[in-house]
mmCIF file of C-alpha atoms and ligand atoms in Angstrom:
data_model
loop_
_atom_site.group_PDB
_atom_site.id
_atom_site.type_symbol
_atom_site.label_atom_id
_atom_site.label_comp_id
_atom_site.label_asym_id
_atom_site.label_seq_id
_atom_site.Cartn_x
_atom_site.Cartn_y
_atom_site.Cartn_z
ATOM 1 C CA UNK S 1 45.054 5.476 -49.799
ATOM 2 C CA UNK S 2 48.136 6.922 -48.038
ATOM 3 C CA UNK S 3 50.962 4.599 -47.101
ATOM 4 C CA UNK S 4 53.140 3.908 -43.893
ATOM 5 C CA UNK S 5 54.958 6.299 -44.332
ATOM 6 C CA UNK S 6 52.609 9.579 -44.791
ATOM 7 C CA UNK S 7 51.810 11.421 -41.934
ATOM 8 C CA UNK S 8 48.569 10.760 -39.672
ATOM 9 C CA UNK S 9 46.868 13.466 -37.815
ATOM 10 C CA UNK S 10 44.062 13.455 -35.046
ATOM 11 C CA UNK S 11 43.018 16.798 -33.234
ATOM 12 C CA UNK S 12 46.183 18.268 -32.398
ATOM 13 C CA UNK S 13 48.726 15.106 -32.771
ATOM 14 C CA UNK S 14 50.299 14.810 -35.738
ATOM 15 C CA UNK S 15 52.377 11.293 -36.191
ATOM 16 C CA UNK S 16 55.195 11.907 -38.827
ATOM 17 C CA UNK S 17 54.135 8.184 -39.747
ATOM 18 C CA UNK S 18 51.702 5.154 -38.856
ATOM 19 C CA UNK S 19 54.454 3.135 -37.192
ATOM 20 C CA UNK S 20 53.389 2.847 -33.361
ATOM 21 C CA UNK S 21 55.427 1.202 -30.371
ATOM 22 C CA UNK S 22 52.195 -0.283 -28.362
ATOM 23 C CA UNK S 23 52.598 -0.045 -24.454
ATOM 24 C CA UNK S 24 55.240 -2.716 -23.606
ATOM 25 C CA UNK S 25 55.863 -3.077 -19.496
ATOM 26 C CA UNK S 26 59.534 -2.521 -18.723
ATOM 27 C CA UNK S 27 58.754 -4.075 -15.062
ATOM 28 C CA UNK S 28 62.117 -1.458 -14.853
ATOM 29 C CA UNK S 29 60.840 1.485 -12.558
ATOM 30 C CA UNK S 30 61.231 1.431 -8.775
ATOM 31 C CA UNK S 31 58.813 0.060 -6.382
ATOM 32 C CA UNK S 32 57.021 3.467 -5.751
ATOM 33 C CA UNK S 33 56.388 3.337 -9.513
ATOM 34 C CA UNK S 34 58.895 5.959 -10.480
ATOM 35 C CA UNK S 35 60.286 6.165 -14.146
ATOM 36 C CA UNK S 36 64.435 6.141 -14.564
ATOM 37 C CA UNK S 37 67.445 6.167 -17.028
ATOM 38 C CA UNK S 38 66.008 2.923 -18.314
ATOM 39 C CA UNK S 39 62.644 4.304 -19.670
ATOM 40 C CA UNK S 40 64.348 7.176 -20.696
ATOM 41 C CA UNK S 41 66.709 5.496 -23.210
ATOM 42 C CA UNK S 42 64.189 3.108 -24.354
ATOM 43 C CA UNK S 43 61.709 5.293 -25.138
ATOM 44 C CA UNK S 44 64.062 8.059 -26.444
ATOM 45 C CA UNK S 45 65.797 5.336 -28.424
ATOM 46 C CA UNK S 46 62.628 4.712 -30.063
ATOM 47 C CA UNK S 47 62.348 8.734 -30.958
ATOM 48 C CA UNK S 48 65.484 8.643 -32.386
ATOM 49 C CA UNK S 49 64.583 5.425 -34.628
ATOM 50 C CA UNK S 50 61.630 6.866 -36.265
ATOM 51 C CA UNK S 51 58.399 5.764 -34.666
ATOM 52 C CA UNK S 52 55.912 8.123 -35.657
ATOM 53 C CA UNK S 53 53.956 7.126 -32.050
ATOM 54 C CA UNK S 54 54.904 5.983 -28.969
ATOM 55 C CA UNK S 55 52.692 5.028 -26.170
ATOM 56 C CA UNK S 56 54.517 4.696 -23.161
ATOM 57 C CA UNK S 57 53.583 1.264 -20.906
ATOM 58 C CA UNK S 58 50.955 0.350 -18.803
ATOM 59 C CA UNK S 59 50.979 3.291 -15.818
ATOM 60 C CA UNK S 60 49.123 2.429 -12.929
ATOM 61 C CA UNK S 61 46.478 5.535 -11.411
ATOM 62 C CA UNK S 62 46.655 3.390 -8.602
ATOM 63 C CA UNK S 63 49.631 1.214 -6.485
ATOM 64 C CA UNK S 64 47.123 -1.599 -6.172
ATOM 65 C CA UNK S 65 46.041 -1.040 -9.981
ATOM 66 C CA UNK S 66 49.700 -2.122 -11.191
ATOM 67 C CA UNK S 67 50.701 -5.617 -12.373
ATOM 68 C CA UNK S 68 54.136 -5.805 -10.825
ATOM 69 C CA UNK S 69 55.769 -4.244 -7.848
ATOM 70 C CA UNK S 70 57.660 -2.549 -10.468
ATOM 71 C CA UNK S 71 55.357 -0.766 -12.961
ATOM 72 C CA UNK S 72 55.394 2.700 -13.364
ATOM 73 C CA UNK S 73 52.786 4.750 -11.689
ATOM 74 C CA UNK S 74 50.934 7.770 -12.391
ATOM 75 C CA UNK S 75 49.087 8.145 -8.707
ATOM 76 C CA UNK S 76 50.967 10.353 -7.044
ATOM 77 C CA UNK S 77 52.055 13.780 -8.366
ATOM 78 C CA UNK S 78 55.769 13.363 -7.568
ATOM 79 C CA UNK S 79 55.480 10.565 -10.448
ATOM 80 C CA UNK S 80 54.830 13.463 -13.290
ATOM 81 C CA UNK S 81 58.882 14.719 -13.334
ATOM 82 C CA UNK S 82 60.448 11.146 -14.553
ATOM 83 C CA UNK S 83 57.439 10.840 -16.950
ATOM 84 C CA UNK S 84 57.686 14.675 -18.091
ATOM 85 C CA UNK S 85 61.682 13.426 -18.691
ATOM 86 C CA UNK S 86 60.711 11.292 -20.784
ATOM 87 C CA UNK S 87 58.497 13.708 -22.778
ATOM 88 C CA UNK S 88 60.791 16.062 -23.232
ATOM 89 C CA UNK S 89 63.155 13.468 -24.602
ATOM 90 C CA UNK S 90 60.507 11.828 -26.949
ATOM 91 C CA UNK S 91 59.647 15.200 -28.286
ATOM 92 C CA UNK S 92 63.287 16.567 -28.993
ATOM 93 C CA UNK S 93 63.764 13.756 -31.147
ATOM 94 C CA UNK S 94 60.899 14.306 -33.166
ATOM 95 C CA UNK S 95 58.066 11.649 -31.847
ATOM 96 C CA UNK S 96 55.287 11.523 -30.217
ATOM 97 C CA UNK S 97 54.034 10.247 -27.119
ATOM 98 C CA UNK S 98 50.882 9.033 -25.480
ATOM 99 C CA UNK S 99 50.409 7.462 -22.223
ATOM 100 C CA UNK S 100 48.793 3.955 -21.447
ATOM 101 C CA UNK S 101 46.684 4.664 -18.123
ATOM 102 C CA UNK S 102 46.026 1.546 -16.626
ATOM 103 C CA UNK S 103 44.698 -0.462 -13.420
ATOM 104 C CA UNK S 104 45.380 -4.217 -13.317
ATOM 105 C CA UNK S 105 42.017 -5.195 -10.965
ATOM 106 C CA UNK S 106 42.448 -8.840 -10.147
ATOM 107 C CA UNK S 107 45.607 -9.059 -11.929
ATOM 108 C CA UNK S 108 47.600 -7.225 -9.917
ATOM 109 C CA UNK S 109 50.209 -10.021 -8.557
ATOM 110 C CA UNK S 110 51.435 -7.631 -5.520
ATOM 111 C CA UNK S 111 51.432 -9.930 -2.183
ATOM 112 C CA UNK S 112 50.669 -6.753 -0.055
ATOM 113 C CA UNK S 113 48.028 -5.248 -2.022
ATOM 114 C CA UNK S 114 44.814 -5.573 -1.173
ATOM 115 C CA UNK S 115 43.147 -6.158 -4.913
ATOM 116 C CA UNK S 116 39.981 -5.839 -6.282
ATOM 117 C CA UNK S 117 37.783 -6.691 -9.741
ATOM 118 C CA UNK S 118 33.983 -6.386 -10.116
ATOM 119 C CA UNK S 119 33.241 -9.462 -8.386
ATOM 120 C CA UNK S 120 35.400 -11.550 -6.505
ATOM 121 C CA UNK S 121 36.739 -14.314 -9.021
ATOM 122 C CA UNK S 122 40.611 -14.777 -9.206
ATOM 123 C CA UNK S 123 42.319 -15.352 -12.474
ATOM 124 C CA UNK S 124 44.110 -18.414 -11.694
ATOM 125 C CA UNK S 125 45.889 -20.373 -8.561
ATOM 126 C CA UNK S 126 48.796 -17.993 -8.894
ATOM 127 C CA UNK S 127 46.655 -14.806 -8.443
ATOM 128 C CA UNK S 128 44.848 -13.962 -5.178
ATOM 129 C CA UNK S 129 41.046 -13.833 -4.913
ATOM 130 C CA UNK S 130 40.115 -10.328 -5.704
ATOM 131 C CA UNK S 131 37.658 -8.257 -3.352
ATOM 132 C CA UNK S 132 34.491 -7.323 -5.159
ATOM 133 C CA UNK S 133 34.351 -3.836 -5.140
ATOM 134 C CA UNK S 134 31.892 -1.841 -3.469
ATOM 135 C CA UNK S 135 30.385 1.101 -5.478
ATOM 136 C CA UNK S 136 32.636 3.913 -3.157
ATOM 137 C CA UNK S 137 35.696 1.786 -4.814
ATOM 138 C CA UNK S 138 34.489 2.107 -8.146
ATOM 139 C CA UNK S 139 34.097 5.753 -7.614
ATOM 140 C CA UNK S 140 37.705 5.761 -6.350
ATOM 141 C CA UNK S 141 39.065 4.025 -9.052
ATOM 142 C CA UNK S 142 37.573 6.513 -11.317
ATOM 143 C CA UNK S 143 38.586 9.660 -9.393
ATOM 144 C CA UNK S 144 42.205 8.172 -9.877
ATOM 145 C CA UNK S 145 41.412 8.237 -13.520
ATOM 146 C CA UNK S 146 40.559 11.552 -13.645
ATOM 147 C CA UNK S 147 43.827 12.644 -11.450
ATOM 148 C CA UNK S 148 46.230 10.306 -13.588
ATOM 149 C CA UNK S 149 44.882 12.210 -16.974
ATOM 150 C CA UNK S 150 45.846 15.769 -15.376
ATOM 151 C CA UNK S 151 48.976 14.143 -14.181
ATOM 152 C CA UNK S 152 49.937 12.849 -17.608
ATOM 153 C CA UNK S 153 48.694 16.786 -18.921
ATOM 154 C CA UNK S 154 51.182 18.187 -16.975
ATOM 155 C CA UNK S 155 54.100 15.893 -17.905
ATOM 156 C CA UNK S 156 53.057 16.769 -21.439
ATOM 157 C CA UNK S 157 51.945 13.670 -23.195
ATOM 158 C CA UNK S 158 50.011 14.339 -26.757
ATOM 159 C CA UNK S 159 47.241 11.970 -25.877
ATOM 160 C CA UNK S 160 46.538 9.840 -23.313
ATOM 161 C CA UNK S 161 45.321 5.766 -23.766
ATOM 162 C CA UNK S 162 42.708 3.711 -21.402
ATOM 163 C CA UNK S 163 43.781 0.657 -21.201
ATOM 164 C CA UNK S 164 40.522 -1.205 -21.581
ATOM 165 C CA UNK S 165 41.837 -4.605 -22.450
ATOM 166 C CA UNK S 166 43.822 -7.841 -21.715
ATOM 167 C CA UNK S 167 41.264 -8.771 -18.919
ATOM 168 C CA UNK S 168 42.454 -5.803 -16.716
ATOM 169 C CA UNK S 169 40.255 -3.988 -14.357
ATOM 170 C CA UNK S 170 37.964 -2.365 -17.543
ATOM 171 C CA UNK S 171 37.974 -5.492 -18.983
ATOM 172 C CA UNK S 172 36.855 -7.390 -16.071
ATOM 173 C CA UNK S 173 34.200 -5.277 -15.797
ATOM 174 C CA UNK S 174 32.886 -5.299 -19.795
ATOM 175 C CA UNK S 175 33.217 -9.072 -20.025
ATOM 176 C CA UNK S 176 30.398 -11.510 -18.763
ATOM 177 C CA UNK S 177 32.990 -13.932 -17.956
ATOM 178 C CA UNK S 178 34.418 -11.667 -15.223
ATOM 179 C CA UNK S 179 31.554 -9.735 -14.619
ATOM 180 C CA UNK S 180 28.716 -11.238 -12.321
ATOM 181 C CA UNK S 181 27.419 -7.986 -10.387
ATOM 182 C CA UNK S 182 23.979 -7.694 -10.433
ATOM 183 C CA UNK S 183 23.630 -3.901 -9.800
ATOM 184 C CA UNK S 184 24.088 -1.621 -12.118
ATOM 185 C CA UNK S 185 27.539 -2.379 -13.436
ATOM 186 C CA UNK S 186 27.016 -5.843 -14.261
ATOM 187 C CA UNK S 187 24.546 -7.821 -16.198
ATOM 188 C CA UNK S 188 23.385 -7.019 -19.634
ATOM 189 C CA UNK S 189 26.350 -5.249 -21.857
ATOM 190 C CA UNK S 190 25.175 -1.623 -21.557
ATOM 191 C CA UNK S 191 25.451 -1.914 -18.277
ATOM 192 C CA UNK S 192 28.929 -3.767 -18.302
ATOM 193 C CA UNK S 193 30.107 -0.559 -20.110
ATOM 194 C CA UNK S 194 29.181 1.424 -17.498
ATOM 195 C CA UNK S 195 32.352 1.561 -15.773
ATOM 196 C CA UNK S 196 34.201 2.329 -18.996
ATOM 197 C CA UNK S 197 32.153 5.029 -19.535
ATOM 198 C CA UNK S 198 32.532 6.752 -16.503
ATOM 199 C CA UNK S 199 35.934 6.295 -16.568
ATOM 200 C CA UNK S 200 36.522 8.346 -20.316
ATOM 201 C CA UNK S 201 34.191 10.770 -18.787
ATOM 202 C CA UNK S 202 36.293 11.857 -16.063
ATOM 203 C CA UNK S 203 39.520 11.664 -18.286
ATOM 204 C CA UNK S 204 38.037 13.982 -20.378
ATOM 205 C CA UNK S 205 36.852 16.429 -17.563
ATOM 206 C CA UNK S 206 40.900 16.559 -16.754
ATOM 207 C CA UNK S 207 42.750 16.272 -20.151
ATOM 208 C CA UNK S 208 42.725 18.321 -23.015
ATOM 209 C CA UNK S 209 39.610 19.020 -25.274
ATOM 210 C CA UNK S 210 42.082 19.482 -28.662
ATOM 211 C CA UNK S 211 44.120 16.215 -27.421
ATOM 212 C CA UNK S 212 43.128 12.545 -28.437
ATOM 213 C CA UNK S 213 41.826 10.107 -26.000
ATOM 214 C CA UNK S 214 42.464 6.451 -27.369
ATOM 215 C CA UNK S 215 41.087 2.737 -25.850
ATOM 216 C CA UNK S 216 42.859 -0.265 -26.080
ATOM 217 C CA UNK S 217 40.441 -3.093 -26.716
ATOM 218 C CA UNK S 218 40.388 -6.964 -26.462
ATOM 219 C CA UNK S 219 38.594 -7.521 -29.410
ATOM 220 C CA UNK S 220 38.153 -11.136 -28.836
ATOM 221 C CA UNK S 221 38.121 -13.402 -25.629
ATOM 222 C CA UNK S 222 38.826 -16.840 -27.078
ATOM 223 C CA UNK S 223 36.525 -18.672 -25.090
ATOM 224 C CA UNK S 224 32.804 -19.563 -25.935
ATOM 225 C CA UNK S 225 30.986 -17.335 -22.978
ATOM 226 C CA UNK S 226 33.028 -14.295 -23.772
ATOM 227 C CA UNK S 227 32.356 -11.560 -25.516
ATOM 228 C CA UNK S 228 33.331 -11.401 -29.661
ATOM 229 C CA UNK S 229 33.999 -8.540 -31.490
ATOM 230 C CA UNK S 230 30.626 -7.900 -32.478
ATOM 231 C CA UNK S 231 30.166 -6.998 -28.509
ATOM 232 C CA UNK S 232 32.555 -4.982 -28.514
ATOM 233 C CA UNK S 233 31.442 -2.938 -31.387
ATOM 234 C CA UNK S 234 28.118 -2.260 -29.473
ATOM 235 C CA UNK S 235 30.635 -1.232 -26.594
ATOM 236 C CA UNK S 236 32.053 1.363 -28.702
ATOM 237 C CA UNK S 237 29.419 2.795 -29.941
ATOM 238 C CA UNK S 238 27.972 3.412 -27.074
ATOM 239 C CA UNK S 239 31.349 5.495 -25.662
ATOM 240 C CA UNK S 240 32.878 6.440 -29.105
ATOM 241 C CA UNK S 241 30.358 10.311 -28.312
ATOM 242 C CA UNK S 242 31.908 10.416 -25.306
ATOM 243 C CA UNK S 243 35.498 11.455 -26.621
ATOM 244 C CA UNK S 244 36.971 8.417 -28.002
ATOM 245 C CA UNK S 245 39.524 9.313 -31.134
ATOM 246 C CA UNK S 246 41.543 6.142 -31.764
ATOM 247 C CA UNK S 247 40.455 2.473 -31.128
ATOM 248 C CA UNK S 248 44.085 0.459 -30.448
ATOM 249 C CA UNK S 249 42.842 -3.350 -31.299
ATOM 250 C CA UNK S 250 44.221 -6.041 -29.415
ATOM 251 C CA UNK S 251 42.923 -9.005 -28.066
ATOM 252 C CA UNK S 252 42.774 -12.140 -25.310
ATOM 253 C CA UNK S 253 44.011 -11.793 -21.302
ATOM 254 C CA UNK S 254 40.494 -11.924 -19.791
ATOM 255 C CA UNK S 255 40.757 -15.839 -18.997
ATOM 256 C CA UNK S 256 43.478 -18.036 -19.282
ATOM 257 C CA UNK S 257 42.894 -19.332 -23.120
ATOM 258 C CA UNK S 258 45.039 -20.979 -26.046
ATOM 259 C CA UNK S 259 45.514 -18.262 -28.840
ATOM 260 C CA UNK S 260 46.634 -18.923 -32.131
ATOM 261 C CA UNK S 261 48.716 -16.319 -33.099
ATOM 262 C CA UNK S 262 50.367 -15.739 -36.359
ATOM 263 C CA UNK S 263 51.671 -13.103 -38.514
ATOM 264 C CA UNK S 264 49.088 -9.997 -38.363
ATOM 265 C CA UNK S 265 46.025 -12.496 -36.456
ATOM 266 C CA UNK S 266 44.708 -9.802 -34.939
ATOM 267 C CA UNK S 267 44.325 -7.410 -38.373
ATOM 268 C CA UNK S 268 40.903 -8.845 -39.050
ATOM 269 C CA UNK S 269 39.489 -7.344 -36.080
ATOM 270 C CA UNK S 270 40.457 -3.884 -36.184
ATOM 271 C CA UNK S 271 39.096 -3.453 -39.923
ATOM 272 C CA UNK S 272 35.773 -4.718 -39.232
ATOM 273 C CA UNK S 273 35.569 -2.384 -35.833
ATOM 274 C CA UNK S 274 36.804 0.226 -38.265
ATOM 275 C CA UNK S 275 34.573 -0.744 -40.665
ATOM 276 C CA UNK S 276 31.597 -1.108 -37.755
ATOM 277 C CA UNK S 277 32.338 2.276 -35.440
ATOM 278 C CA UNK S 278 33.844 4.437 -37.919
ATOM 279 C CA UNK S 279 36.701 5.469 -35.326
ATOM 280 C CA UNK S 280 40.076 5.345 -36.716
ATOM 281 C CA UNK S 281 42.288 2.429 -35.093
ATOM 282 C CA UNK S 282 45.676 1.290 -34.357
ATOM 283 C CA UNK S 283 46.285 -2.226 -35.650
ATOM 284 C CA UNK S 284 48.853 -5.425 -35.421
ATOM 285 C CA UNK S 285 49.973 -8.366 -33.743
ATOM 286 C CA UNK S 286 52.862 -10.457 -34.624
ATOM 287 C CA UNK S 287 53.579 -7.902 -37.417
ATOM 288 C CA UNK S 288 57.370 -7.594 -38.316
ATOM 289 C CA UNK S 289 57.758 -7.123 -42.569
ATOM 290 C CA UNK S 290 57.492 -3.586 -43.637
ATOM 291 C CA UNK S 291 55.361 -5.743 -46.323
ATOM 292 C CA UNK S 292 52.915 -6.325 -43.999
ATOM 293 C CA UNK S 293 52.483 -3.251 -42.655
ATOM 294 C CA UNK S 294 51.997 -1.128 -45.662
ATOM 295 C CA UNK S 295 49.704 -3.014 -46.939
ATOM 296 C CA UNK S 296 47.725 -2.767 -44.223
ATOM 297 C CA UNK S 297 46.941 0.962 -44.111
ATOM 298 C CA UNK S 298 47.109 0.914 -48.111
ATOM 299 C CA UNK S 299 44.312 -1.549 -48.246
ATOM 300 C CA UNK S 300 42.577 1.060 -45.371
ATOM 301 C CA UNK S 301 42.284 -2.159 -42.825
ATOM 302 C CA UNK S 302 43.476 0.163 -40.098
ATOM 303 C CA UNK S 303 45.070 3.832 -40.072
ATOM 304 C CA UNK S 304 48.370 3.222 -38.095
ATOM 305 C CA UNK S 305 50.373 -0.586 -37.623
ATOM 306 C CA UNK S 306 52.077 -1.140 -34.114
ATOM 307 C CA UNK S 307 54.885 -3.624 -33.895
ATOM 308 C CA UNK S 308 55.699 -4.045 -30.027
ATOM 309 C CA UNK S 309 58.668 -6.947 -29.886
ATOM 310 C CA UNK S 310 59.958 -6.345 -33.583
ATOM 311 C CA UNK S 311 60.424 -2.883 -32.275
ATOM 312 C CA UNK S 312 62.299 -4.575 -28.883
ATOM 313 C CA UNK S 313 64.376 -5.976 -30.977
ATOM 314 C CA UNK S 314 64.910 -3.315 -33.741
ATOM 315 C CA UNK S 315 64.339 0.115 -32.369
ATOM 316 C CA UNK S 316 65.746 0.953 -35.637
ATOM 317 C CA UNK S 317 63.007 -1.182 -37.733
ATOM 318 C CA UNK S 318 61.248 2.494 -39.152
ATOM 319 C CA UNK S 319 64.335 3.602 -40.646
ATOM 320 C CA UNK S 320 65.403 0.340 -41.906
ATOM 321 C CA UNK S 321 62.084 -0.342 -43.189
ATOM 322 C CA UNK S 322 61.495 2.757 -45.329
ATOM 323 C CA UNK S 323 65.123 2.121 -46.980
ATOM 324 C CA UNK S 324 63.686 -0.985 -48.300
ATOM 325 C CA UNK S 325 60.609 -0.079 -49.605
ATOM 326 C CA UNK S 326 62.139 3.265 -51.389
ATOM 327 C CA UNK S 327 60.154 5.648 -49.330
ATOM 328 C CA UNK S 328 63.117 8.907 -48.390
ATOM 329 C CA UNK S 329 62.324 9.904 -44.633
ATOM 330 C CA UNK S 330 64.759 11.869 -42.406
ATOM 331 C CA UNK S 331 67.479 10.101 -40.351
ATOM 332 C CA UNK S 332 68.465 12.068 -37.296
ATOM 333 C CA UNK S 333 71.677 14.002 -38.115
ATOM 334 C CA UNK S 334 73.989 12.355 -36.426
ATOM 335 C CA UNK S 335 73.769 8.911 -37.973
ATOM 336 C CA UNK S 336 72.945 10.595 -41.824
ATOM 337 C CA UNK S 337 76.538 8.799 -42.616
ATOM 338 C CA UNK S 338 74.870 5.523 -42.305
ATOM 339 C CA UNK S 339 71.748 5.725 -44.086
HETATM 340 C C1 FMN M 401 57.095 -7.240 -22.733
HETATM 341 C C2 FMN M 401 55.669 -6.888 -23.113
HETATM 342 C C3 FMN M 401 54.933 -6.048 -22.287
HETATM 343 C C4 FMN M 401 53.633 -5.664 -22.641
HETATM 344 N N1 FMN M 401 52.971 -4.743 -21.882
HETATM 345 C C5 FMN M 401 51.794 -4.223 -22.322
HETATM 346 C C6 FMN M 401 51.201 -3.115 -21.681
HETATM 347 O O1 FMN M 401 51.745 -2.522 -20.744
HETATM 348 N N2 FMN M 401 50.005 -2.665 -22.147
HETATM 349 C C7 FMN M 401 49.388 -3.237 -23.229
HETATM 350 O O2 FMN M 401 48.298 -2.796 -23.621
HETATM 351 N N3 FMN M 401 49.960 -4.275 -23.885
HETATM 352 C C8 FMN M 401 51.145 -4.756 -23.476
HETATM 353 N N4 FMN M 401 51.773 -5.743 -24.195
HETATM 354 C C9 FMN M 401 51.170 -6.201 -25.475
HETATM 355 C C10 FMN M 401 51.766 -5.417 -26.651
HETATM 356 O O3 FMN M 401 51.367 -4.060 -26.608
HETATM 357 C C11 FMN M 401 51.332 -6.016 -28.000
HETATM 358 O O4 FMN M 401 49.940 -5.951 -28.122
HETATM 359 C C12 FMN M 401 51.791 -7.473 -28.130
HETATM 360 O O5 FMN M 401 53.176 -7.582 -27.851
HETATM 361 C C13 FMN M 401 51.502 -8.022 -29.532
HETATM 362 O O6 FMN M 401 52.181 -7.277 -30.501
HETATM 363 P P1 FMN M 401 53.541 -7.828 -31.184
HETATM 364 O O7 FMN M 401 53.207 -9.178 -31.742
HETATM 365 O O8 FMN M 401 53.832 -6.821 -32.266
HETATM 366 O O9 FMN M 401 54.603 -7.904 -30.131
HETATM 367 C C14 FMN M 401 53.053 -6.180 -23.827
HETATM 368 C C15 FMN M 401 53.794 -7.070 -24.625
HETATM 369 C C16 FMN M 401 55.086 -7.410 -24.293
HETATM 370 C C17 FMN M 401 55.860 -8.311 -25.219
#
C-alpha cells in the first residue's frame, strides 16, 4: 500500500502527496464575492507548506447560492482574475488546486436575497423560509453550474469539486428530510438524485474531459429519518458513470443535530463507500497526528487524508509531519536552512 507521502494521480492531476486542505470559508472576500490578498496568502501559504491538494472554499455559482455576504463567488466572469491569482500562486509553489463549487439553498443567511431549497422548509428560526423552487429555477441553478465550471477552466483550477453536502442546496435536494417535492425531483431516492445528476452533467459539458470532477458528500445525517450511508452509496452509483473521479467524505449540516465527533469519526464512512462504489475518496475529520493519517491510506481506508483546522493552525503541518515520520520530501528553497 503506498503511504502519505507517495504521490496520487487521477486523469491529469497529479498530488505530490495525499495531504488535502478541504474547502474552509474565509468569509474574507468582498461583498460582490471577489477573492483578495487574503486568499492569496492563505492559500499560497498552504503551497508553500506542502499540501499535495488544495481545494479552495465554498464558491458560490450564484449571489443567492452563498452562505455569507462575504463568500467568494464564481457567477460572474469578472470573478475568474482573483481566482486565476490564486492559481497561478498555488501552482508556482508546487500544489495543486481544485475548486469547491457551491450553492447554499436555504442556507444562505443573506437578508436581501431572495433564497430558495426544494421545498419551502427553513433550517432554523435564524434562517428565512426558503421559496420552493419552481422547475425554471432548478434549470437556472444548473445553467450556473455549468457557467461556474468554465469559469473555474479558465482561471486554471486542476479539478473542480460539487459541493453536494452539509445540507446545502444538493443536499437539500438528496435528503428526505429536506426534500418533500412530489414531482420528479423529490420522492423516492433516484429521483432525489436527480438534481445532482443534472448538475455533474452540465459541469462536465463545460470542464475538462482529462480533468477530475470530485463530490463532497454527507455521508451521514444524524437523525433517524435521514438518509445513512448506505443511501448514499446507491446515490453514487447511480452518478459515479456520469464523471465522478473522487468521492470527498464528510458528513452532518442537513438538520440541526448533536454529532459526536472525535479523532478521525468520520474515517469509517469513506472506507466502506470506497469499499461499496469503488471510486477513490478523500477522507478525515478531526484528524491532526501524522499517525493517524498514514495509517489511514496504508491500511487503504481512503486514498488521500484532509486535515482542515490542523492545517489553520499549522500550514506547515506536511513538512513537519514527514520530518517525524522519516519520510525526505522537498522544502521550498528558501527555508532548506530550517529543515
Ligand atoms: C472555518 C471552516 C470553514 C469551512 N468551510 C467549508 C466549506 O466551504 N466547504 C466544505 O465542504 N466544508 C467546509 N468546512 C468543513 C471542513 O472542510 C472540514 O470538513 C471540517 O473542518 C472537518 O475537518 P477537520 O476536523 O479536519 O477540521 C469548513 C470548516 C471550517 C472549520
Amino acid at each position: 500500500m503506498p503511504g502519505l507521502f507517495t504521490s496520487f494521480q487521477v486523469k491529469d492531476l497529479r498530488c505530490k502527496n495525499r495531504v488535502v486542505m478541504p474547502p474552509m470559508c474565509m468569509y474574507s472576500a468582498d461583498e460582490e464575492g471577489h477573492a483578495n490578498d487574503w486568499h492569496f496568502i492563505h492559500y499560497g501559504t498552504r503551497a508553500i507548506g506542502g499540501v499535495g491538494l488544495i481545494i479552495v472554499e465554498a464558491t458560490a455559482v450564484e449571489s443567492r447560492g452563498r452562505i455569507s455576504a462575504k463568500d467568494l463567488g464564481i457567477w460572474s466572469d469578472d470573478q475568474i482574475e482573483g481566482l486565476r491569482r490564486i492559481t497561478e500562486t498555488v501552482h508556482a509553489n508546487g500544489g495543486k488546486i481544485a475548486l469547491q463549487l457551491a450553492h447554499a439553498g436555504r442556507k444562505c443567511a443573506i437578508e436581501t436575497e431572495r433564497i430558495i431549497s426544494p421545498s419551502a422548509i427553513r433550517f432554523n428560526e435564524d434562517y428565512q423560509e426558503p421559496n420552493e423552487m419552481s422547475k425554471e429555477e432548478i434549470r437556472d441553478v444548473i445553467h450556473a453550474f455549468r457557467l461556474a465550471a468554465k469559469r473555474a477552466k479558465k482561471a486554471g483550477f486542476d479539478a473542480v469539486e460539487i459541493h453536494g453536502a452539509h445540507g446545502y442546496l444538493i443536499n437539500q435536494f438528496l435528503s428526505p428530510l429536506t426534500n418533500q417535492r412530489t414531482d420528479e425531483y423529490g420522492g423516492n431516492l433516484k429521483n432525489r438524485t436527480r438534481f445532482l445528476q443534472e448538475v455533474i452533467e452540465a459541469v462536465q459539458e463545460s470542464w475538462e474531459p482529462e480533468k477530475p470532477v470530485f463530490l463532497r458528500v454527507s455521508a451521514e445525517e444524524y437523525h433517524p429519518d435521514g438518509y445513512h450511508p448506505e443511501d448514499l452509496i446507491e446515490v453514487i452509483d447511480l452518478v459515479k458513470l456520469l464523471g465522478i473521479d473522487l468521492i470527498h467524505v464528510s458528513s452532518g449540516g442537513v438538520v440541526p443535530a448533536y454529532i459526536v465527533a472525535y479523532p478521525g469519526y468520520q474515517l469509517v464512512f469513506a472506507d466502506q463507500i470506497r469499499k461499496a462504489t469503488g471510486v477513490s475518496v478523500i477522507a478525515g475529520g478531526m484528524v491532526v497526528k501524522v499517525e493517524m493519517a498514514e495509517a489511514t491510506i496504508r491500511n487503504g481506508r481512503a486514498d488521500l487524508v484532509f486535515l482542515g483546522r490542523e492545517l489553520l493552525r499549522n500550514p506547515y503541518w506536511t513538512l513537519q509531519a514527514a520530518k517525524q515520520v522519516g519520510v525526505d520530501i522537498p522544502w521550498p528553497i528558501p527555508y532548506e536552512r530550517s529543515k
